[in-house]
Amino acid sequence: MASNSFQRLSLVRSTKFDQLDRNDPYWSFQFPTTVKEDNNISHVSFNPHSPHELLVTSGFHMRIFSRQSAKIGKTFTRFREKCYSGNWRNDGNLICAGSEEGVVRVFDKGTLARAPLREFAAHHDCCQVTTFTADGKCIVSGADDGKVKLWDVSRGDKVSEMLVHNDYVRAGAAAPNDPNIFCSGGYDNTVNMLDMRANEITMSFNHGSFVESVAVFPSLSLIVSAGGPIVKVWDTHRKKLLTTISNHTKNVSSICFNDSHTKLLTAGLDKRVNIFELNDYSRSATVEFDAPVLSMALSNGDRTLAAGTAGGYLFVRHRNEHIVKNVPEGEKHLYKELEQGGSFHKKPNAEAPFTYKVEKKDVGQDPVKLDNETTHKRKAHENRYNKLFRHFEYKKVLSMGLGYNIRRKRPEVLVAIFEELHRRNVLTKTMASRSEAEVAAILRFLGRYLTDLNWQPILIVVMEKVIELYSQKAARSESLLKLMKALNYKVNQELRLIKECNNCIGMIESLTSRSAELPNTRLPQVRRKSEVLEASNLETSMEA
């Protein structure tokens, strides 16, 4: 009886969720390859020239990997301390890298020799920023002493030196089209644009937190800085903040542009790489990884995405490309389906029946009457949460909904579970006696989706239950207390927004009601000053 009257959960999709999780098919990376290194991968970069090898900086060595197969081609191990920031020259023949001992080394990619061509005793502290200038003649280095230095590769001597930061220099980018411009970021929360020719700081911006990565637009009109979970875009012409991007939940570790400089890629410790449009700074796609991302690089033509993570994992993903050449006109629709995900890639319809056709054979006698076709209906697949509800397993169904795959990737399922539990009057009983991790997951979910109008009524009920059940436990737990304060701030912000909207509605209504009365009233005519004087003189003369 219960199984016959059971109704499945009706999932309410959120328009906000659909917008956030809609990925551009162009950024669909496939064919993943994973390589394990011994140390954290601090930096990755692609050779700008074919075959676009991948340079990986990790621990006490640098390695060159093949872009297609991720096989090791060459290893540089002439480092006494950890090495950082391995970068290519524009011609793809030379490599520079800094080290924890402060020495900057230059290597030749083409020869079999692994000894450095040049060694610069650049700094007394750890040097984590090294890059070639746009003309490839010099190397810019930045270190923990706050100094940025310029070195001549051919002569092997120092060209200039500047003290630009009061703390560690951990980010830097050379201008792509100007060999004299360099942008640095430090742990003193500042982003500086330097003119290496005049040895001066042309402009400086305050990011507000430790700057971990910097990118410069080719026209020098924009500077992008990353620090904490915030990415800021600076306008160099007006010398002001253009916009702020905050789509990461943890620190942003690396940023870069795509090949055409129309997209901005940001990688963070929340295991995600986000792609943003530069025209309106909207998010177009997200690529997820299995570990916190420390470094990221995109090859020419946006063909390959490489990410170095904590724990020493190197992830290499390729974009699936279908190039149609010399295809007959009658077969082009097949290739379009292949490129757009055609019908033969779709899963079979669960409601479609299996059909077995029986052919009749003519044997010279009266044919035997057979059924033309026999159909067998396939049993519809039942989701796990519906099965648990049908068996009244309320504790299990909520635990399943609080899992990462459901809570982050399909939040409409968790909202439907809350609604069904509330409808059955078991929400309080089911949410009681939960672990601290599950309570924290509920609080994070509420903070993320409480402002969604489609889900707000049931989420407010859930929030009241959480406060009623776990307010005393949150006072003894630092993590829960922090999440409670964040949720309180979110609610207060939403209330302020509602109040402002109500004020705006009141002003609009008063203006519309006033405008409806205006046609019936006659506005006073405005007269010139001379006309007013003449009228007053006429009145005085008449009185006299």
Coordinates of C-alpha atoms in Angstrom, one line a residue:
M1 CA 0.0 0.0 0.0
A2 CA 2.8 2.4 0.9
S3 CA 4.7 1.6 -2.2
N4 CA 1.7 2.2 -4.5
S5 CA 0.9 5.6 -2.9
F6 CA 4.6 6.7 -2.8
Q7 CA 5.3 9.9 -4.7
R8 CA 8.8 10.8 -6.0
L9 CA 10.5 13.9 -5.0
S10 CA 9.9 16.9 -7.2
L11 CA 13.1 18.7 -7.8
V12 CA 13.0 22.5 -8.1
R13 CA 15.8 23.8 -10.2
S14 CA 17.3 27.1 -9.1
T15 CA 17.9 29.7 -11.8
K16 CA 20.9 30.9 -9.9
F17 CA 22.3 27.4 -9.7
D18 CA 21.8 26.8 -13.4
Q19 CA 23.6 30.0 -14.2
L20 CA 26.6 29.2 -12.1
D21 CA 26.9 25.6 -13.3
R22 CA 26.5 26.2 -17.0
N23 CA 29.8 25.5 -18.6
D24 CA 30.9 26.7 -22.0
P25 CA 31.5 23.5 -24.2
Y26 CA 34.7 25.1 -25.5
W27 CA 36.3 24.6 -22.1
S28 CA 35.4 20.9 -21.9
F29 CA 38.8 19.3 -21.2
Q30 CA 39.1 15.6 -21.6
F31 CA 41.8 12.9 -21.8
P32 CA 43.3 13.6 -18.4
T33 CA 46.8 12.6 -17.4
T34 CA 48.1 12.6 -13.9
V35 CA 51.8 12.6 -12.9
K36 CA 53.1 12.2 -9.3
E37 CA 56.1 14.3 -8.2
D38 CA 58.0 14.2 -4.9
N39 CA 57.2 17.7 -3.8
N40 CA 54.5 20.4 -4.3
I41 CA 54.5 21.7 -7.8
S42 CA 55.1 25.4 -7.4
H43 CA 55.1 26.5 -11.1
V44 CA 54.1 25.2 -14.5
S45 CA 54.5 26.9 -17.9
F46 CA 54.2 25.9 -21.6
N47 CA 56.8 26.6 -24.3
P48 CA 55.4 29.3 -26.6
H49 CA 56.8 27.4 -29.6
S50 CA 55.9 24.1 -31.0
P51 CA 55.7 21.3 -29.8
H52 CA 54.8 23.4 -26.7
E53 CA 56.6 21.3 -24.0
L54 CA 55.5 21.7 -20.4
L55 CA 58.1 23.0 -17.9
V56 CA 57.4 21.9 -14.3
T57 CA 59.1 23.3 -11.2
S58 CA 58.9 21.0 -8.2
G59 CA 61.2 20.7 -5.1
F60 CA 64.9 20.4 -6.0
H61 CA 64.5 20.0 -9.8
M62 CA 62.8 21.1 -13.0
R63 CA 61.4 18.8 -15.6
I64 CA 60.3 19.1 -19.2
F65 CA 57.2 17.0 -20.1
S66 CA 55.7 16.3 -23.5
R67 CA 52.4 18.2 -23.9
Q68 CA 50.6 15.3 -25.6
S69 CA 51.7 12.3 -23.5
A70 CA 53.1 14.0 -20.3
K71 CA 56.3 11.9 -20.6
I72 CA 59.5 13.2 -19.1
G73 CA 61.9 14.6 -21.7
K74 CA 64.7 16.3 -19.6
T75 CA 65.4 17.0 -16.0
F76 CA 67.5 19.8 -14.4
T77 CA 68.8 19.0 -11.0
R78 CA 71.6 21.5 -10.4
F79 CA 69.9 23.1 -7.4
R80 CA 71.3 23.0 -3.9
E81 CA 67.9 24.3 -2.5
K82 CA 64.4 24.3 -3.7
C83 CA 63.8 25.9 -7.1
Y84 CA 60.9 28.2 -8.1
S85 CA 59.3 30.0 -11.1
G86 CA 60.8 28.1 -14.1
N87 CA 59.9 30.2 -17.2
W88 CA 60.6 30.0 -20.9
R89 CA 62.1 32.7 -23.1
N90 CA 59.9 33.9 -26.0
D91 CA 61.9 31.8 -28.5
G92 CA 61.5 28.7 -26.4
N93 CA 65.3 28.0 -26.2
L94 CA 66.3 29.3 -22.8
I95 CA 64.9 28.6 -19.3
C96 CA 65.3 30.7 -16.1
A97 CA 64.6 29.7 -12.5
G98 CA 65.1 31.1 -9.1
S99 CA 66.0 29.1 -5.9
E100 CA 65.7 29.3 -2.2
E101 CA 69.4 30.2 -1.9
G102 CA 68.8 33.4 -3.9
V103 CA 70.6 32.2 -7.1
V104 CA 69.1 32.7 -10.5
R105 CA 70.1 30.1 -13.1
V106 CA 69.7 30.0 -16.9
F107 CA 69.5 26.7 -18.8
D108 CA 69.6 25.7 -22.4
K109 CA 66.7 23.5 -23.5
G110 CA 68.1 22.3 -26.8
T111 CA 71.4 20.6 -25.8
L112 CA 72.0 17.5 -23.8
A113 CA 73.9 19.4 -21.1
R114 CA 72.0 19.9 -17.9
A115 CA 74.5 22.4 -16.3
P116 CA 73.3 26.0 -16.2
L117 CA 74.7 28.5 -18.8
R118 CA 74.6 31.4 -16.3
E119 CA 74.4 31.7 -12.6
F120 CA 73.5 35.1 -10.9
A121 CA 74.1 35.5 -7.2
A122 CA 71.0 37.7 -7.3
H123 CA 69.7 37.9 -3.8
H124 CA 70.6 36.9 -0.2
D125 CA 67.1 35.6 0.4
C126 CA 64.7 33.2 -1.3
C127 CA 64.1 34.1 -4.9
Q128 CA 60.6 33.0 -6.0
V129 CA 60.0 35.3 -9.0
T130 CA 62.0 35.0 -12.2
T131 CA 61.0 35.8 -15.8
F132 CA 62.4 37.0 -19.1
T133 CA 61.7 40.4 -20.5
A134 CA 59.7 40.8 -23.7
D135 CA 62.9 41.1 -25.9
G136 CA 64.5 38.1 -24.2
K137 CA 67.8 39.9 -23.4
C138 CA 67.3 40.3 -19.7
I139 CA 65.9 38.5 -16.7
V140 CA 63.9 40.1 -13.9
S141 CA 64.1 38.6 -10.4
G142 CA 62.2 39.3 -7.2
A143 CA 63.0 37.9 -3.7
D144 CA 62.0 37.9 -0.1
D145 CA 64.2 41.0 0.6
G146 CA 61.6 43.1 -1.3
K147 CA 64.0 43.9 -4.1
V148 CA 63.5 43.5 -7.9
K149 CA 66.6 43.3 -10.0
L150 CA 67.3 43.3 -13.7
W151 CA 70.1 41.0 -15.2
D152 CA 71.7 41.0 -18.6
V153 CA 71.8 37.4 -20.0
S154 CA 74.6 37.9 -22.5
R155 CA 77.0 39.9 -20.4
G156 CA 76.1 38.2 -17.1
D157 CA 75.9 41.4 -15.0
K158 CA 73.3 43.4 -13.1
V159 CA 71.6 46.2 -15.0
S160 CA 69.4 47.8 -12.2
E161 CA 68.1 47.2 -8.7
M162 CA 65.0 48.6 -7.0
L163 CA 63.6 48.2 -3.5
V164 CA 59.8 48.1 -4.2
H165 CA 58.2 46.2 -1.4
N166 CA 58.4 46.1 2.4
D167 CA 57.8 42.4 2.5
Y168 CA 58.3 39.2 0.4
V169 CA 58.0 39.5 -3.4
R170 CA 56.0 36.5 -4.4
A171 CA 54.4 37.6 -7.7
G172 CA 55.6 39.2 -10.9
A173 CA 54.8 39.5 -14.6
A174 CA 56.7 41.1 -17.4
A175 CA 54.8 43.2 -20.0
P176 CA 54.4 41.0 -23.1
N177 CA 55.2 43.9 -25.5
D178 CA 57.4 46.2 -23.6
P179 CA 60.8 45.1 -22.2
N180 CA 61.0 48.0 -19.8
I181 CA 57.8 47.4 -17.8
F182 CA 57.5 44.9 -15.0
C183 CA 54.6 44.4 -12.5
S184 CA 55.3 43.0 -9.0
G185 CA 53.2 41.9 -6.1
G186 CA 54.3 41.4 -2.5
Y187 CA 53.1 40.4 0.9
D188 CA 52.9 44.1 1.8
N189 CA 49.5 44.0 0.0
T190 CA 50.7 46.2 -2.9
V191 CA 50.9 45.8 -6.6
N192 CA 53.5 48.0 -8.3
M193 CA 54.1 48.8 -12.0
L194 CA 57.9 49.4 -12.5
D195 CA 59.7 51.2 -15.2
M196 CA 63.0 49.3 -15.2
R197 CA 64.6 51.9 -17.6
A198 CA 64.0 54.8 -15.2
N199 CA 64.2 52.7 -12.0
E200 CA 61.0 54.1 -10.6
I201 CA 57.5 52.9 -9.6
T202 CA 55.1 54.4 -12.1
M203 CA 51.9 53.4 -10.2
S204 CA 51.0 51.4 -7.1
F205 CA 47.7 49.7 -6.0
N206 CA 46.7 48.3 -2.6
H207 CA 45.1 44.8 -3.1
G208 CA 44.1 44.5 0.6
S209 CA 45.8 41.1 1.2
F210 CA 48.9 39.1 0.4
V211 CA 49.4 39.2 -3.4
E212 CA 50.1 35.7 -4.8
S213 CA 49.9 36.2 -8.5
V214 CA 49.9 39.0 -11.1
A215 CA 49.0 39.2 -14.8
V216 CA 49.5 42.1 -17.2
F217 CA 47.3 42.7 -20.3
P218 CA 49.3 43.1 -23.5
S219 CA 48.2 46.7 -24.1
L220 CA 49.2 47.5 -20.4
S221 CA 45.6 48.9 -19.9
L222 CA 44.8 46.2 -17.2
I223 CA 46.6 44.6 -14.3
V224 CA 45.0 41.6 -12.6
S225 CA 46.1 40.7 -9.1
A226 CA 45.1 37.8 -6.9
G227 CA 45.4 37.7 -3.1
G228 CA 43.3 35.8 -0.6
P229 CA 40.0 34.6 -2.3
I230 CA 39.7 37.9 -4.2
V231 CA 40.8 38.7 -7.8
K232 CA 41.0 42.5 -8.6
V233 CA 41.3 44.1 -12.0
W234 CA 43.0 47.5 -12.1
D235 CA 42.6 50.2 -14.8
T236 CA 46.1 51.7 -15.5
H237 CA 44.8 54.6 -17.5
R238 CA 42.5 55.9 -14.8
K239 CA 44.6 54.4 -12.0
K240 CA 41.7 52.9 -10.1
L241 CA 40.0 49.6 -9.3
L242 CA 37.9 48.4 -12.2
T243 CA 36.2 45.3 -10.7
T244 CA 36.5 42.6 -8.0
I245 CA 35.9 38.9 -8.7
S246 CA 35.2 36.7 -5.7
N247 CA 34.1 33.2 -7.0
H248 CA 36.7 31.3 -4.9
T249 CA 36.1 30.1 -1.4
K250 CA 39.9 29.8 -0.6
N251 CA 43.1 31.6 -1.6
V252 CA 43.7 32.2 -5.3
S253 CA 47.1 30.9 -6.2
S254 CA 47.5 31.5 -9.9
I255 CA 46.0 33.6 -12.7
C256 CA 46.6 33.8 -16.5
F257 CA 44.9 34.9 -19.7
N258 CA 44.0 32.6 -22.6
D259 CA 45.7 32.7 -26.0
S260 CA 43.4 35.4 -27.4
H261 CA 43.3 37.4 -24.2
T262 CA 39.6 37.3 -24.1
K263 CA 39.3 35.1 -21.0
L264 CA 40.8 35.2 -17.5
L265 CA 41.6 31.9 -15.7
T266 CA 41.9 31.8 -11.9
A267 CA 43.1 28.8 -9.9
G268 CA 42.7 28.4 -6.1
L269 CA 43.2 26.2 -3.1
D270 CA 39.5 25.2 -3.4
K271 CA 40.5 22.7 -6.1
R272 CA 38.9 24.7 -8.9
V273 CA 39.9 26.7 -12.0
N274 CA 37.4 29.3 -13.0
I275 CA 37.2 30.9 -16.5
F276 CA 35.8 34.5 -16.8
E277 CA 34.8 36.6 -19.7
L278 CA 36.9 39.8 -19.9
N279 CA 34.1 41.9 -21.4
D280 CA 31.6 41.5 -18.5
Y281 CA 33.6 39.4 -16.0
S282 CA 31.0 36.7 -15.9
R283 CA 32.0 33.1 -15.2
S284 CA 31.8 30.9 -18.3
A285 CA 33.2 27.6 -17.0
T286 CA 34.8 25.8 -14.1
V287 CA 37.3 22.9 -14.1
E288 CA 37.6 20.9 -10.9
F289 CA 40.6 19.0 -9.6
D290 CA 41.3 16.5 -6.8
A291 CA 43.7 18.6 -4.8
P292 CA 44.4 22.3 -4.1
V293 CA 45.8 24.0 -7.2
L294 CA 49.1 25.8 -6.6
S295 CA 50.0 26.7 -10.2
M296 CA 48.3 26.7 -13.6
A297 CA 49.2 27.2 -17.3
L298 CA 47.3 27.2 -20.6
S299 CA 49.0 26.2 -23.8
N300 CA 48.8 28.0 -27.1
G301 CA 45.5 27.8 -28.8
D302 CA 43.9 26.8 -25.4
R303 CA 44.5 23.2 -26.3
T304 CA 45.9 21.9 -23.0
L305 CA 45.4 22.9 -19.4
A306 CA 48.1 22.0 -16.8
A307 CA 47.7 22.3 -13.1
G308 CA 50.2 21.7 -10.4
T309 CA 48.7 20.8 -7.0
A310 CA 49.6 20.3 -3.4
G311 CA 50.9 16.8 -2.7
G312 CA 53.0 16.8 -5.9
Y313 CA 50.3 15.9 -8.5
L314 CA 50.5 17.2 -12.0
F315 CA 47.2 17.2 -13.9
V316 CA 47.3 17.6 -17.7
R317 CA 44.0 17.9 -19.6
H318 CA 43.4 18.3 -23.3
R319 CA 40.5 20.0 -25.1
N320 CA 38.6 17.7 -27.4
E321 CA 38.8 19.1 -30.9
H322 CA 37.0 17.7 -34.0
I323 CA 38.4 19.2 -37.2
V324 CA 36.3 18.3 -40.3
K325 CA 38.3 18.2 -43.5
N326 CA 37.3 16.9 -46.9
V327 CA 33.9 15.6 -45.7
P328 CA 31.1 14.9 -48.3
E329 CA 28.1 17.2 -48.0
G330 CA 25.9 14.2 -47.2
E331 CA 27.9 13.3 -44.1
K332 CA 28.6 16.6 -42.5
H333 CA 25.6 16.3 -40.2
L334 CA 27.3 13.3 -38.6
Y335 CA 30.4 15.3 -37.8
K336 CA 28.2 18.1 -36.4
E337 CA 26.5 15.7 -34.1
L338 CA 29.9 14.4 -33.0
E339 CA 31.2 17.9 -32.3
Q340 CA 28.0 19.0 -30.5
G341 CA 27.3 15.7 -28.7
G342 CA 24.9 14.0 -31.1
S343 CA 22.1 11.6 -30.6
F344 CA 24.3 8.5 -30.7
H345 CA 26.1 9.8 -27.6
K346 CA 22.9 10.1 -25.6
K347 CA 21.8 7.4 -23.2
P348 CA 18.8 5.3 -24.4
N349 CA 15.4 6.5 -23.3
A350 CA 14.3 4.6 -20.2
E351 CA 10.7 4.6 -21.3
A352 CA 11.3 3.1 -24.8
P353 CA 10.5 -0.6 -25.0
F354 CA 12.6 -3.3 -26.4
T355 CA 11.2 -4.5 -29.8
Y356 CA 11.9 -7.9 -31.4
K357 CA 10.6 -8.2 -35.0
V358 CA 9.7 -11.6 -36.4
E359 CA 10.0 -12.0 -40.2
K360 CA 7.7 -14.3 -42.1
K361 CA 9.2 -16.9 -44.4
D362 CA 7.5 -18.1 -47.6
V363 CA 7.9 -21.9 -47.7
G364 CA 5.2 -22.6 -50.3
Q365 CA 2.5 -23.3 -47.7
D366 CA 0.1 -21.3 -45.8
P367 CA 2.1 -19.0 -43.5
V368 CA 1.8 -19.5 -39.8
K369 CA 0.2 -16.7 -38.0
L370 CA 2.8 -15.1 -35.7
D371 CA 2.8 -11.9 -33.7
N372 CA 4.3 -9.0 -35.5
E373 CA 6.3 -7.7 -32.6
T374 CA 6.7 -8.5 -28.9
T375 CA 7.3 -5.6 -26.5
H376 CA 8.9 -5.6 -23.0
K377 CA 8.8 -2.5 -20.9
R378 CA 11.9 -1.7 -19.0
K379 CA 11.5 -0.9 -15.4
A380 CA 12.0 2.7 -14.6
H381 CA 15.2 3.5 -12.7
E382 CA 14.5 4.7 -9.1
N383 CA 16.9 7.2 -7.5
R384 CA 18.6 6.3 -4.3
Y385 CA 16.9 9.0 -2.3
N386 CA 13.5 8.0 -3.5
K387 CA 14.2 4.4 -2.5
L388 CA 15.3 5.5 1.0
F389 CA 12.2 7.6 1.4
R390 CA 10.0 4.6 0.4
H391 CA 11.7 2.6 3.2
F392 CA 11.4 5.4 5.7
E393 CA 15.2 5.7 6.1
Y394 CA 15.2 9.4 7.0
K395 CA 18.7 9.5 8.7
K396 CA 20.3 7.8 5.7
V397 CA 18.7 10.0 3.1
L398 CA 19.8 13.2 4.8
S399 CA 23.4 11.8 5.2
M400 CA 23.4 11.0 1.5
G401 CA 22.1 14.5 0.6
L402 CA 24.9 16.1 2.7
G403 CA 27.6 14.3 0.7
Y404 CA 29.8 16.5 -1.5
N405 CA 28.5 15.2 -4.8
I406 CA 24.9 16.0 -3.9
R407 CA 25.4 19.1 -1.8
R408 CA 27.7 20.9 -4.3
K409 CA 26.8 19.5 -7.7
R410 CA 23.1 18.8 -7.3
P411 CA 21.8 21.1 -4.5
E412 CA 18.2 20.8 -5.8
V413 CA 18.2 17.2 -4.5
L414 CA 19.2 18.3 -0.9
V415 CA 16.5 21.0 -1.0
A416 CA 13.9 18.5 -2.1
I417 CA 15.0 16.2 0.8
F418 CA 14.5 19.1 3.3
E419 CA 11.0 19.8 1.9
E420 CA 10.0 16.1 2.1
L421 CA 11.3 15.8 5.6
H422 CA 9.4 18.9 6.6
R423 CA 6.2 17.7 4.9
R424 CA 6.4 14.4 6.9
N425 CA 7.1 16.3 10.2
V426 CA 10.4 14.5 10.8
L427 CA 12.8 17.3 10.0
T428 CA 13.7 18.1 13.7
K429 CA 14.0 14.4 14.5
T430 CA 16.2 13.7 11.5
M431 CA 18.5 16.7 12.0
A432 CA 19.1 16.0 15.7
S433 CA 22.3 14.2 16.8
R434 CA 24.3 15.0 13.8
S435 CA 28.1 15.1 13.7
E436 CA 30.0 18.4 13.7
A437 CA 31.1 17.9 10.1
E438 CA 27.4 17.4 8.9
V439 CA 26.3 20.5 10.8
A440 CA 29.1 22.5 9.2
A441 CA 28.0 21.1 5.8
I442 CA 24.4 22.3 6.5
L443 CA 25.6 25.8 7.5
R444 CA 27.8 26.1 4.4
F445 CA 24.8 25.1 2.3
L446 CA 22.6 27.6 3.9
G447 CA 25.2 30.4 3.5
R448 CA 25.5 29.6 -0.2
Y449 CA 21.8 29.2 -1.2
L450 CA 19.8 31.1 1.4
T451 CA 19.4 34.1 -0.9
D452 CA 17.8 32.0 -3.7
L453 CA 14.1 32.9 -3.9
N454 CA 13.1 29.5 -5.2
W455 CA 14.5 27.7 -2.1
Q456 CA 14.4 30.5 0.5
P457 CA 11.1 29.3 2.3
I458 CA 12.4 25.8 3.2
L459 CA 15.9 27.0 3.9
I460 CA 14.7 29.5 6.4
V461 CA 12.9 26.6 8.2
V462 CA 16.1 24.5 8.1
M463 CA 18.1 27.5 9.5
E464 CA 15.6 27.8 12.4
K465 CA 16.0 24.1 13.2
V466 CA 19.8 24.3 13.1
I467 CA 19.9 27.3 15.5
E468 CA 17.4 25.6 17.8
L469 CA 19.3 22.3 17.9
Y470 CA 23.0 23.3 17.7
S471 CA 23.3 26.9 19.1
Q472 CA 24.9 25.6 22.4
K473 CA 27.2 23.2 20.5
A474 CA 28.3 26.0 18.3
A475 CA 29.4 28.0 21.3
R476 CA 31.9 25.3 22.2
S477 CA 33.2 24.7 18.6
E478 CA 35.3 27.4 16.9
S479 CA 34.5 26.2 13.3
L480 CA 30.7 26.1 13.9
L481 CA 30.8 29.5 15.6
K482 CA 32.6 30.9 12.6
L483 CA 30.0 29.5 10.2
M484 CA 27.2 30.8 12.4
K485 CA 28.6 34.3 12.3
A486 CA 29.1 34.1 8.5
L487 CA 25.4 33.0 8.2
N488 CA 24.3 35.8 10.5
Y489 CA 26.2 38.3 8.3
K490 CA 24.5 36.9 5.2
V491 CA 21.0 37.2 6.8
N492 CA 21.7 40.8 7.9
Q493 CA 22.9 41.6 4.4
E494 CA 19.8 40.2 2.9
L495 CA 17.6 42.1 5.3
R496 CA 19.4 45.4 4.5
L497 CA 18.8 44.6 0.8
I498 CA 15.1 44.0 1.4
K499 CA 14.8 47.2 3.3
E500 CA 16.5 49.2 0.5
C501 CA 14.2 47.5 -2.1
N502 CA 11.1 48.4 0.0
N503 CA 12.3 52.1 0.2
C504 CA 12.8 52.1 -3.6
I505 CA 9.3 50.6 -4.1
G506 CA 7.8 53.3 -1.9
M507 CA 9.6 56.1 -3.8
I508 CA 8.5 54.7 -7.1
E509 CA 4.9 54.4 -6.0
S510 CA 4.9 58.0 -4.7
L511 CA 6.3 59.2 -8.0
T512 CA 3.8 57.2 -10.1
S513 CA 0.9 58.5 -8.0
R514 CA 2.2 62.1 -8.3
S515 CA 2.6 61.7 -12.1
A516 CA -1.0 60.5 -12.4
E517 CA -2.2 63.8 -10.8
L518 CA 0.0 66.1 -12.9
P519 CA -2.2 66.3 -16.0
N520 CA -5.1 67.7 -13.9
T521 CA -3.0 70.4 -12.4
R522 CA -1.7 73.4 -14.3
L523 CA 1.9 74.3 -13.7
P524 CA 2.7 78.0 -13.0
Q525 CA 4.2 79.9 -15.9
V526 CA 7.7 81.1 -15.5
R527 CA 8.1 84.8 -16.4
R528 CA 11.2 86.8 -17.0
K529 CA 12.6 89.3 -14.5
S530 CA 11.7 92.2 -16.7
E531 CA 8.1 91.1 -17.0
V532 CA 7.9 90.8 -13.2
L533 CA 9.2 94.4 -12.8
E534 CA 6.7 95.8 -15.4
A535 CA 3.8 94.0 -13.7
S536 CA 4.8 95.5 -10.3
N537 CA 5.2 99.0 -11.8
L538 CA 1.7 98.7 -13.4
E539 CA 0.2 97.6 -10.1
T540 CA 1.7 100.6 -8.2
S541 CA 0.5 103.0 -10.8
M542 CA -3.0 101.7 -10.7
E543 CA -3.1 102.0 -6.9
A544 CA -1.9 105.6 -7.2

